[in-house]
Coordinates of C-alpha atoms in Angstrom, one line a residue:
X196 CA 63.7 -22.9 8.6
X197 CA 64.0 -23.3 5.1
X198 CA 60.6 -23.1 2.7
X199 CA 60.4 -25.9 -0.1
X200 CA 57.8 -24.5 -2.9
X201 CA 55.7 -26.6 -4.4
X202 CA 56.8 -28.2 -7.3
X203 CA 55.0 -26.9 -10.9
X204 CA 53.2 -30.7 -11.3
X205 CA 52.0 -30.5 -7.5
X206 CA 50.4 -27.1 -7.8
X207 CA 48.7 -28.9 -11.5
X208 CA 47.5 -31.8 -9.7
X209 CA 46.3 -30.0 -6.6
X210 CA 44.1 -27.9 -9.0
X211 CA 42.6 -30.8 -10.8
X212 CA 41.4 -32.2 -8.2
X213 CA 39.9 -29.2 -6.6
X214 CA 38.6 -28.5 -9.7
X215 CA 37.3 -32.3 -9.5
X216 CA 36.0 -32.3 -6.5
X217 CA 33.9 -28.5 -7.1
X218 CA 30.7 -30.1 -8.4
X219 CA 30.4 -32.4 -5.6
X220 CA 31.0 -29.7 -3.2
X221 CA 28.2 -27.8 -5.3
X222 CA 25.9 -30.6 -5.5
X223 CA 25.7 -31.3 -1.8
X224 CA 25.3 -27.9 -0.6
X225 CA 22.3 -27.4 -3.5
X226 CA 21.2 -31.1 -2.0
X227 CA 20.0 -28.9 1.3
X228 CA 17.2 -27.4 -0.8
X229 CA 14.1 -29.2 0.2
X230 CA 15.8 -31.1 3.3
X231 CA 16.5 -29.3 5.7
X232 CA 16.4 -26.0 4.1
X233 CA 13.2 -24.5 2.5
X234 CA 13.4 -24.5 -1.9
X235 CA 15.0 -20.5 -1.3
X236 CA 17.4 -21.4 1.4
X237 CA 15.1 -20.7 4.6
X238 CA 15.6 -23.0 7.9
X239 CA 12.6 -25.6 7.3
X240 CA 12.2 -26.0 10.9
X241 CA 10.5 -24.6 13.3
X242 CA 11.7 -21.9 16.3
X243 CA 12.8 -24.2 19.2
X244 CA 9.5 -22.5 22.0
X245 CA 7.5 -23.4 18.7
X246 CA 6.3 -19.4 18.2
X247 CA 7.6 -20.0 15.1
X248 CA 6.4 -22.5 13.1
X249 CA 7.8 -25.5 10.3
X250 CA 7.5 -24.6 7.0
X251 CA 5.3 -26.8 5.1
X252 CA 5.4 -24.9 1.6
X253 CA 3.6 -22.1 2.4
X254 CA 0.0 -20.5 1.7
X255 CA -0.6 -21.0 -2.0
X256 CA -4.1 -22.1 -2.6
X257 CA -6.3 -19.4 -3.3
X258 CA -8.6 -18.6 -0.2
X259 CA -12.8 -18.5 -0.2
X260 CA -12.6 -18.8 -4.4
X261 CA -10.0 -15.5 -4.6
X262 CA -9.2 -14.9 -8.4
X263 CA -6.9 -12.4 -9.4
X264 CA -8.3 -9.1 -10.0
X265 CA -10.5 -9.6 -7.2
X266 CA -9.9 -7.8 -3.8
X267 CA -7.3 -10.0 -1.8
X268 CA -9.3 -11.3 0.7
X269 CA -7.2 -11.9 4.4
X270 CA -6.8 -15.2 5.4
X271 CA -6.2 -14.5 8.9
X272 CA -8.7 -12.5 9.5
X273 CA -9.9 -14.2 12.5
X274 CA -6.8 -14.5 14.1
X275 CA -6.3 -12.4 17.6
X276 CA -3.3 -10.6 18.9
X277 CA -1.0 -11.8 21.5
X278 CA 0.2 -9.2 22.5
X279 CA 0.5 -5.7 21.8
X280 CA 4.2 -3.5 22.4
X281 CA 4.1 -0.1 23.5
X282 CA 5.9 2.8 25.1
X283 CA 5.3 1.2 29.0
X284 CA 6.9 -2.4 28.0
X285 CA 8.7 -2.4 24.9
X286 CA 12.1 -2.6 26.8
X287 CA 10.8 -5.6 27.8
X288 CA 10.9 -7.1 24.1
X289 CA 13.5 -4.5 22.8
X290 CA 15.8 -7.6 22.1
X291 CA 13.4 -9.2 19.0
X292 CA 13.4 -5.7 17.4
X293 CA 15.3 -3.2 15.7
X294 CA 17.0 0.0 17.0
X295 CA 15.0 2.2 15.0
X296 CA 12.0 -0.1 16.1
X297 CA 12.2 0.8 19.7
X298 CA 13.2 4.4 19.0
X299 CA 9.3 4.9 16.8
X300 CA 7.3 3.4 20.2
X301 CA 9.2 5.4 22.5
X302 CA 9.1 8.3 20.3
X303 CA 5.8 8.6 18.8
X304 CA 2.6 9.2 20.9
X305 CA 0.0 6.0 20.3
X306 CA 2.6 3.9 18.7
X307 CA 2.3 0.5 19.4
X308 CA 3.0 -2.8 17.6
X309 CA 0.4 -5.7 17.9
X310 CA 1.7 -9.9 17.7
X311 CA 0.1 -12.0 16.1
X312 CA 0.5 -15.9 15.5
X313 CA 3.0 -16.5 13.2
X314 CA 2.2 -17.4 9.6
X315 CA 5.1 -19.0 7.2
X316 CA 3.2 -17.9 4.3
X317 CA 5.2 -17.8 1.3
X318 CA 5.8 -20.1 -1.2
X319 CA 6.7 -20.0 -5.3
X320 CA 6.4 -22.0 -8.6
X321 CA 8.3 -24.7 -8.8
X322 CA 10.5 -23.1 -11.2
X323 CA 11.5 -20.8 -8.6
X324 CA 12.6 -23.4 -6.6
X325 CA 14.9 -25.6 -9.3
X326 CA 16.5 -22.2 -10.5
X327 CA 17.8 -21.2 -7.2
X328 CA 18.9 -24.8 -6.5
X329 CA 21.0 -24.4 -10.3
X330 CA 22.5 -21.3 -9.4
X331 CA 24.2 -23.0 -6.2
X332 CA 28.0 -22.9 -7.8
X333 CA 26.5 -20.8 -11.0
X334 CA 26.0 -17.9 -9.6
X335 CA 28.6 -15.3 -9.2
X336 CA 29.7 -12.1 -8.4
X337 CA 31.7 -9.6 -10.8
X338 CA 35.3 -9.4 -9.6
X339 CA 34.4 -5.7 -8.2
X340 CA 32.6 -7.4 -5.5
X341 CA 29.4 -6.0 -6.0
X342 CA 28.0 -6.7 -9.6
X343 CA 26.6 -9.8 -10.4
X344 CA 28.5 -11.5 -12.8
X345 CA 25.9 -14.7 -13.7
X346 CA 23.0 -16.2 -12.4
X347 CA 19.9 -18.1 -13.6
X348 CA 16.8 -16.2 -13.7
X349 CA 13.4 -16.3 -12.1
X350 CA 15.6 -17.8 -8.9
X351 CA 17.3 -16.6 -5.9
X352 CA 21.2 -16.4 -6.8
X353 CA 22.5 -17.4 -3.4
X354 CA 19.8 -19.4 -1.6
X355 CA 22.8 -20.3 0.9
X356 CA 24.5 -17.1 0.9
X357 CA 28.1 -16.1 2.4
X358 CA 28.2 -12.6 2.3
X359 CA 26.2 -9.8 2.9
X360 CA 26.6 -8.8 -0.8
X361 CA 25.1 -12.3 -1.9
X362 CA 22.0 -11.4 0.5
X363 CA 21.5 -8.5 -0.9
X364 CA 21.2 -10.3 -4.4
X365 CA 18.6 -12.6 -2.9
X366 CA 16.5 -8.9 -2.2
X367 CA 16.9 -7.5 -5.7
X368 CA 16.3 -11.0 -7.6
X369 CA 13.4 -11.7 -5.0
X370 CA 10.2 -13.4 -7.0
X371 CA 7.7 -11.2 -7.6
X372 CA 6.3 -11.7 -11.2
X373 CA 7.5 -11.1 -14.5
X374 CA 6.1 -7.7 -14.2
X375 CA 3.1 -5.6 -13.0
X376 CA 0.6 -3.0 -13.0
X377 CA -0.6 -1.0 -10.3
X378 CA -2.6 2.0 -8.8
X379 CA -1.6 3.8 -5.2
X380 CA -1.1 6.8 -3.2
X381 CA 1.9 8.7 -1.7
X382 CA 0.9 10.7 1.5
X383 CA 2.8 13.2 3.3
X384 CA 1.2 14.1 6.5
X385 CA 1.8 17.7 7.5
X386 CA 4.0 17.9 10.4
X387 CA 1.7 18.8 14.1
X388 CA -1.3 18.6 11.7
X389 CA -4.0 16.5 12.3
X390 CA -5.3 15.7 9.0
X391 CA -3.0 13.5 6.0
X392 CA -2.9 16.3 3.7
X393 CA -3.2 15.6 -0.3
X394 CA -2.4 11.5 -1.7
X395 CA -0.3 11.9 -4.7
X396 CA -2.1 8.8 -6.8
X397 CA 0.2 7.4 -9.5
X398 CA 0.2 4.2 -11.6
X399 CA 3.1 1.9 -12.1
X400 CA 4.3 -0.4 -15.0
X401 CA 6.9 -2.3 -14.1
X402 CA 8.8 -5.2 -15.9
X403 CA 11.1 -7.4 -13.8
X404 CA 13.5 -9.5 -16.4
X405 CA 15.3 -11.4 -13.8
X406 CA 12.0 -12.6 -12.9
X407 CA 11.3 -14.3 -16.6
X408 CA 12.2 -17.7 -16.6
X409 CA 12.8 -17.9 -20.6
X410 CA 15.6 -15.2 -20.0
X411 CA 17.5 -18.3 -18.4
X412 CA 20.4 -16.0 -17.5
X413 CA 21.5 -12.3 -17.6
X414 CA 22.5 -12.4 -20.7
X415 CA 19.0 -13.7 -21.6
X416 CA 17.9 -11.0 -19.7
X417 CA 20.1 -8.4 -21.8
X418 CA 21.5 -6.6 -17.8
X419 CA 18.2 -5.7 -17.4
X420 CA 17.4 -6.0 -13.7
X421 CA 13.6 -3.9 -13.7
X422 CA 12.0 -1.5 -16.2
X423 CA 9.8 1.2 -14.5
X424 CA 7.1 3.8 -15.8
X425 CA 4.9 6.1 -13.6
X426 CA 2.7 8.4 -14.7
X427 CA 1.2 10.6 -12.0
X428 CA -2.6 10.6 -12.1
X429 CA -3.3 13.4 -9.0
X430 CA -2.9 16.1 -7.9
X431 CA -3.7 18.4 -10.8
X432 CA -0.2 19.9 -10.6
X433 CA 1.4 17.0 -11.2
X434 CA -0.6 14.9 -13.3
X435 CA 0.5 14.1 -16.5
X436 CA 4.1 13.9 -15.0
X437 CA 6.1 10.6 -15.9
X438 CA 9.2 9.0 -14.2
X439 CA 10.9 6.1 -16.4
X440 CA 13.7 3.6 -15.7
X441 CA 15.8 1.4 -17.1
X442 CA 17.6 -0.4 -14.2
X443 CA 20.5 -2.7 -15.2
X444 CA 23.5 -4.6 -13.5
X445 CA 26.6 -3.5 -14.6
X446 CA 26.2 -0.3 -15.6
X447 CA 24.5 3.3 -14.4
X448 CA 20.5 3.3 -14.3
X449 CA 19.1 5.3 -17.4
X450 CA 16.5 7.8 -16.1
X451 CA 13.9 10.1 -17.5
X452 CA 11.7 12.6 -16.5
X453 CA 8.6 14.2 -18.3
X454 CA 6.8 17.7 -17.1
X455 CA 3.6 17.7 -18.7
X456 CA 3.7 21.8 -17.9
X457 CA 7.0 21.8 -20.0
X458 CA 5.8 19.0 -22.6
X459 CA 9.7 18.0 -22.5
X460 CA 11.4 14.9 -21.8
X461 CA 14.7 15.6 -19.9
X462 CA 17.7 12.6 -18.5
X463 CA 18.4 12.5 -15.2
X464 CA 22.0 11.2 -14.7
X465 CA 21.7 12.6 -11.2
X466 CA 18.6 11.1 -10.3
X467 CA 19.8 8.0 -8.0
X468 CA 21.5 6.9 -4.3
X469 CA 20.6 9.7 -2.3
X470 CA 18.8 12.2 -4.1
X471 CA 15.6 12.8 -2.4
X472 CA 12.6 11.5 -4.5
X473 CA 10.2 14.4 -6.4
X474 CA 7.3 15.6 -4.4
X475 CA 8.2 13.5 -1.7
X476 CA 9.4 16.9 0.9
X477 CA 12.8 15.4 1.4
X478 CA 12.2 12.7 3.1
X479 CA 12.8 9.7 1.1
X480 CA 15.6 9.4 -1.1
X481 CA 16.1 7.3 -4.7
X482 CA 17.3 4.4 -2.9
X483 CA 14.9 3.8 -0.4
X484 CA 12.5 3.5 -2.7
X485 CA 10.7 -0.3 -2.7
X486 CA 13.0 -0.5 0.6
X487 CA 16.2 -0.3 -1.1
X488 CA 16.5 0.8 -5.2
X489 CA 19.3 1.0 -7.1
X490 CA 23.4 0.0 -7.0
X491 CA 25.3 -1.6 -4.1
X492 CA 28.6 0.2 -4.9
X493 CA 28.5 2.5 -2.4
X494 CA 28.2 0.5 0.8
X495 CA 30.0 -2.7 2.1
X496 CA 27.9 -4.9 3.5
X497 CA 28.5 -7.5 6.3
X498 CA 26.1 -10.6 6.9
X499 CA 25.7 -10.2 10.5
X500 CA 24.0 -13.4 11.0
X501 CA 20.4 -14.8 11.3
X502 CA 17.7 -14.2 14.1
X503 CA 14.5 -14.2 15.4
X504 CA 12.6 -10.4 14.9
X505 CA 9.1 -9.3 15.6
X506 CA 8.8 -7.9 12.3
X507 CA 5.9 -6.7 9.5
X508 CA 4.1 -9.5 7.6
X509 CA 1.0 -10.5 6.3
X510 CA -0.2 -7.2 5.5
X511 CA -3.2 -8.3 4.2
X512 CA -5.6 -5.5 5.5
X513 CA -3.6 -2.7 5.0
X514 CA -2.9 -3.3 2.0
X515 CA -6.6 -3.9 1.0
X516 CA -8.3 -2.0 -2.0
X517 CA -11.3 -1.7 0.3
X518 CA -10.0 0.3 2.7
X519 CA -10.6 4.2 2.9
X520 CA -7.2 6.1 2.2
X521 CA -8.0 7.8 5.8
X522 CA -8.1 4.3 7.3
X523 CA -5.0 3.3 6.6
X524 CA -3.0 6.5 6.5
X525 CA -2.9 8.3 9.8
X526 CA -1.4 11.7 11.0
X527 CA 1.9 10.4 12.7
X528 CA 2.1 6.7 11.4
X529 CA 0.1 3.8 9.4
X530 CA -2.9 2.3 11.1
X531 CA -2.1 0.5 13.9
X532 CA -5.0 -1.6 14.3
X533 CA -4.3 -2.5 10.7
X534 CA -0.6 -3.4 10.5
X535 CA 0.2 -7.0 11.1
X536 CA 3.3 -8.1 13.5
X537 CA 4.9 -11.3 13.7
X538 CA 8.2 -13.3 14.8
X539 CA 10.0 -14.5 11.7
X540 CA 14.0 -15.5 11.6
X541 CA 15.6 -13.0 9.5
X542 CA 19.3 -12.3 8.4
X543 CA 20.9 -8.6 9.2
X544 CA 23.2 -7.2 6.7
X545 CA 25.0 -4.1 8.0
X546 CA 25.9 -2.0 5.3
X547 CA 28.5 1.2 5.5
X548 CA 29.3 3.3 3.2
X549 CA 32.6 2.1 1.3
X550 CA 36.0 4.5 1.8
X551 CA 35.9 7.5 -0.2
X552 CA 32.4 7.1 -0.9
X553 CA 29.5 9.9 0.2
X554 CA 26.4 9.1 1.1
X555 CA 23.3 11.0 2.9
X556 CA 23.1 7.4 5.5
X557 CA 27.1 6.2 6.1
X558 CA 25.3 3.5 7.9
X559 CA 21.9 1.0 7.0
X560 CA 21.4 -2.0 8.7
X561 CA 18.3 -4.3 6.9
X562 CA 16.3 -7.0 7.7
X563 CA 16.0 -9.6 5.2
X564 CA 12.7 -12.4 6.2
X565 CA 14.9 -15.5 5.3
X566 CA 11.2 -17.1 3.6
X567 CA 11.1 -14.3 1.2
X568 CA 14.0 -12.1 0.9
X569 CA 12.3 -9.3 1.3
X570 CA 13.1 -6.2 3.5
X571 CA 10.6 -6.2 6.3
X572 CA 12.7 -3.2 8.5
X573 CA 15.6 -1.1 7.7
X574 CA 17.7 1.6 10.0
X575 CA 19.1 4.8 8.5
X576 CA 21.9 6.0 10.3
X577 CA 22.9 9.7 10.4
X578 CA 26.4 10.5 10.6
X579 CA 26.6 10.6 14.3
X580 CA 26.0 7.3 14.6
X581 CA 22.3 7.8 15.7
X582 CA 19.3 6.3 14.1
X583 CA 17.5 8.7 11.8
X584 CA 14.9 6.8 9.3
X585 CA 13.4 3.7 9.9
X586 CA 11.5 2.2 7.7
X587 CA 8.8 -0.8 7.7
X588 CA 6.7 -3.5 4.9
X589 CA 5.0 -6.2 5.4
X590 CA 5.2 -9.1 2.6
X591 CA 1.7 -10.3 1.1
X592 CA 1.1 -13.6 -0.5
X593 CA 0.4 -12.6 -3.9
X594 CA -1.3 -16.9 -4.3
X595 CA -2.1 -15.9 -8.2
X596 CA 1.7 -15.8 -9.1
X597 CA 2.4 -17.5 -6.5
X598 CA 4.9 -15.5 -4.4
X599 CA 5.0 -13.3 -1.7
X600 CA 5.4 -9.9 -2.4
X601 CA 5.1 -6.2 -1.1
X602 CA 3.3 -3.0 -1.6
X603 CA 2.8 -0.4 1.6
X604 CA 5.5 0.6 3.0
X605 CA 6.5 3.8 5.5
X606 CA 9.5 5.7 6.0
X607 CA 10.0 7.7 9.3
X608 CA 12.4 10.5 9.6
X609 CA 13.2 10.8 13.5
X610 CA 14.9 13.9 13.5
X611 CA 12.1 15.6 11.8
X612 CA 9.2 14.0 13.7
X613 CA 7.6 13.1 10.3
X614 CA 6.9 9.9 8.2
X615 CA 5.6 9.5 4.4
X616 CA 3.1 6.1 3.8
X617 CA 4.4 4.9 -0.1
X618 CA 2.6 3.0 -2.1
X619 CA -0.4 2.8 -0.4
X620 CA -3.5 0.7 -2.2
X621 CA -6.6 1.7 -0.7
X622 CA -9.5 3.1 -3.2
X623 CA -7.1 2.2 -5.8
X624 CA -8.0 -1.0 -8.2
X625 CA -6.5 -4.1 -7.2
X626 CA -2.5 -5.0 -8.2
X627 CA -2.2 -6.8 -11.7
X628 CA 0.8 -9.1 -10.4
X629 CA -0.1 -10.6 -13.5
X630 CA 0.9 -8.1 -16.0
X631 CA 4.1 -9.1 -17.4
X632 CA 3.5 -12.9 -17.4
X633 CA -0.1 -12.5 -19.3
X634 CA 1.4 -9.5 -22.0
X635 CA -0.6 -6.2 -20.1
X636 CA 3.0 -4.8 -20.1
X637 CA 5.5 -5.1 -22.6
X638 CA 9.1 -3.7 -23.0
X639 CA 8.0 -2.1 -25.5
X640 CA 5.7 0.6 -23.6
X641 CA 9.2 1.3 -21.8
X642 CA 10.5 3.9 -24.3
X643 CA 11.7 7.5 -23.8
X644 CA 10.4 8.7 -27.4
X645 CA 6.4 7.2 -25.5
X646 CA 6.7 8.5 -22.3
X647 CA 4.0 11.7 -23.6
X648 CA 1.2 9.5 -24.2
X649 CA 1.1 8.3 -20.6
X650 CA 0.2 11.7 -19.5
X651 CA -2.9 12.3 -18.9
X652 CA -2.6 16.7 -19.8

């Protein structure tokens, strides 16, 4: 059968009027924002057996005359569980949670995960919500399929997203503040011990510049995705020791390191993807930090679809300043009789690691809540296939910003029959999500030349 190409003027007009045609194309997908999607892309309605409710803009007033400073007060408090998962019947729900979820009940003595009533809690500023509806047809990816090329700050980047790439945008743009301050503990429970062992206490300045609305774009924003500073404040060995980074989008992370025993400042080029986090006993690495840190160069990631998960959320109490470190952190895993479960839809994104690429995990599937875009679970894979990390956070509503946003989080490591609790609040002063927005951290205190009068030797 003989071809007939399309003529030069054919192929012209066929592009004017797709080029036409675009912004209406645009402008009804964005039109979904508010109707039946939520401001940030999320399904507005409710689960069909009702467990999970409508979202009607989420839990933004201020509860019992909260201000921010003050300890964040739960407003569930007085909910009860509905049911409670264990080692004897968690086959029997194995289907609403992950792998690695099932593999820490069946594996860990006293492990158990207790339901609550669900709670569509979060909600954002109203700039939030018209940035992410500009950046539907705005926002891009670089043409190496990983890099974002443009985007509108202070918003999601793909609120309707068609990749797993795109999702994973969503997490690193996700709302949380121009910036913060913040006081916690690491803890690294001994393995077969039956105490938690020493905290290691640090304090965090962070500024987030995707986060700042005047930045209007990433140019605004100069590629800055996060600056980070963390002094550590105990143990004696390593206080006065300072971590700094300058995270950006298309190019390498800058990284610096200061010993207070040395008094040096040293670059750490190596200091990313896989390389196990300082003082941590090799069991987190750089990008597992804050659930996943860092580049998305090495994986590929498929968008495997939305569903309904029992998953972390509202993690109100343990994540409360009142609470004794001992409380919260226990031998073998997090409190369990303080760690919030509910059923939330969220999207999976499996990600392998690319061809030719190396990577401690060839395989991470996460699990994004499609109301926040946060990671609530992720699953490590080891390279026979078998589940060797999992790790867990619940999202908080954070009402003085307002935004929901996350601070404890735990790793286990399966194979090793140990788990480290990060970023753990209790006896520490309450988060300043305020920082950044109110001038309590400035890009400014983000220099390598400073980084000797944050420690405390």
């Amino acid at each position: 059968m003989k071809m007939h190409p399309i003529k030069p003027k054919a192929s012209l007009l066929m592009l004017s009027i797709a080029c036409l045609l675009a912004p209406l194309v645009w402008a009804q997908q964005a039109s979904k924002l508010g109707a039946e999607l939520t401001p940030v892309g999320a399904e507005k309605a409710g689960s069909k057996d009702g467990v999970i409710p409508a979202w009607s803009g989420g839990d933004v007033n201020p509860q019992g005359g909260y201000k921010a400073g003050q300890p964040r007060p739960d407003p569930y408090a007085a909910d009860k569980t509905l049911y409670s998962i264990n080692a004897a019947n968690v086959d029997k729900y194995a289907a609403k949670l992950s792998p690695g979820q099932v593999q820490l009940i069946k594996s860990i003595k006293g492990y158990r995960v207790d339901v609550y009533p669900t709670h569509r809690s979060c909600g954002y500023p109203e700039v939030v919500y018209q940035r992410s509806k500009e950046n539907v047809g705005f926002a891009k990816l670089a043409a190496n399929g990983y890099e974002l090329a443009e985007a509108k700050t202070a918003g999601y980047p793909f609120p309707m997203p068609a990749s797993g790439v795109e999702a994973m945008w969503n997490f690193k743009m996700r709302y949380q503040g121009e910036g913060l301050t913040w006081a916690y503990s690491t803890v690294v429970p001994p393995k077969g011990g039956s105490d938690i062992g020493q905290p290691l206490v640090q304090e965090d300045y962070i500024m987030f510049p995707l986060s700042e609305p005047k930045n209007n774009n990433i140019a605004g924003a100069k590629g800055v995705e996060s600056l980070y500073l963390s002094p550590y404040i105990a143990p004696a060995q390593f206080a006065g020791d300072v971590t700094l980074s300058h995270a950006y989008i298309g190019k390498p992370n800058d990284i610096w390191l200061y010993f207070a025993s040395q008094r040096r400042v040293r670059r750490a080029p190596t200091y990313s993807y896989d390389a196990p986090i300082l003082n941590d006993e090799n069991l987190e690495t750089i990008d597992q930090y804050t659930m996943y840190n860092g580049p998305l160069d090495r994986y590929d990631y498929k968008l495997a679809g939305k569903k309904e998960m029992i998953v972390p959320y509202n993690w109100n109490k343990l994540n409360s300043v009142q609470a004794k470190i001992g409380d919260v952190v226990q031998p073998t895993f997090l409190s369990r009789d303080l760690a919030r479960y509910e059923t939330h839809r969220v999207w999976e994104i499996e990600a392998t690691v690319k061809q030719g690429a190396r990577h401690t995990f060839p395989k991470r599937t996460f699990y994004l809540d499609e109301d926040s875009w946060q990671i609530l679970v992720q699953d490590l894979y080891d390279g026979q296939g078998k589940v060797q990390r999992v790790m867990e956070s619940g999202v908080v509503m954070a009402t003085e910003l307002p935004a929901c946003v996350q601070e404890a989080y735990a790793s286990h490591d399966l194979a090793l029959g140990r788990y480290i609790a990060e970023r753990i609040p209790a006896g520490q002063k309450q988060s300043d999500w305020l920082a950044g927005r109110d001038g309590r951290v400035k890009e400014s205190m983000f220099e390598p030349d400073g980084l000797r009068r944050f420690a405390t030797r």
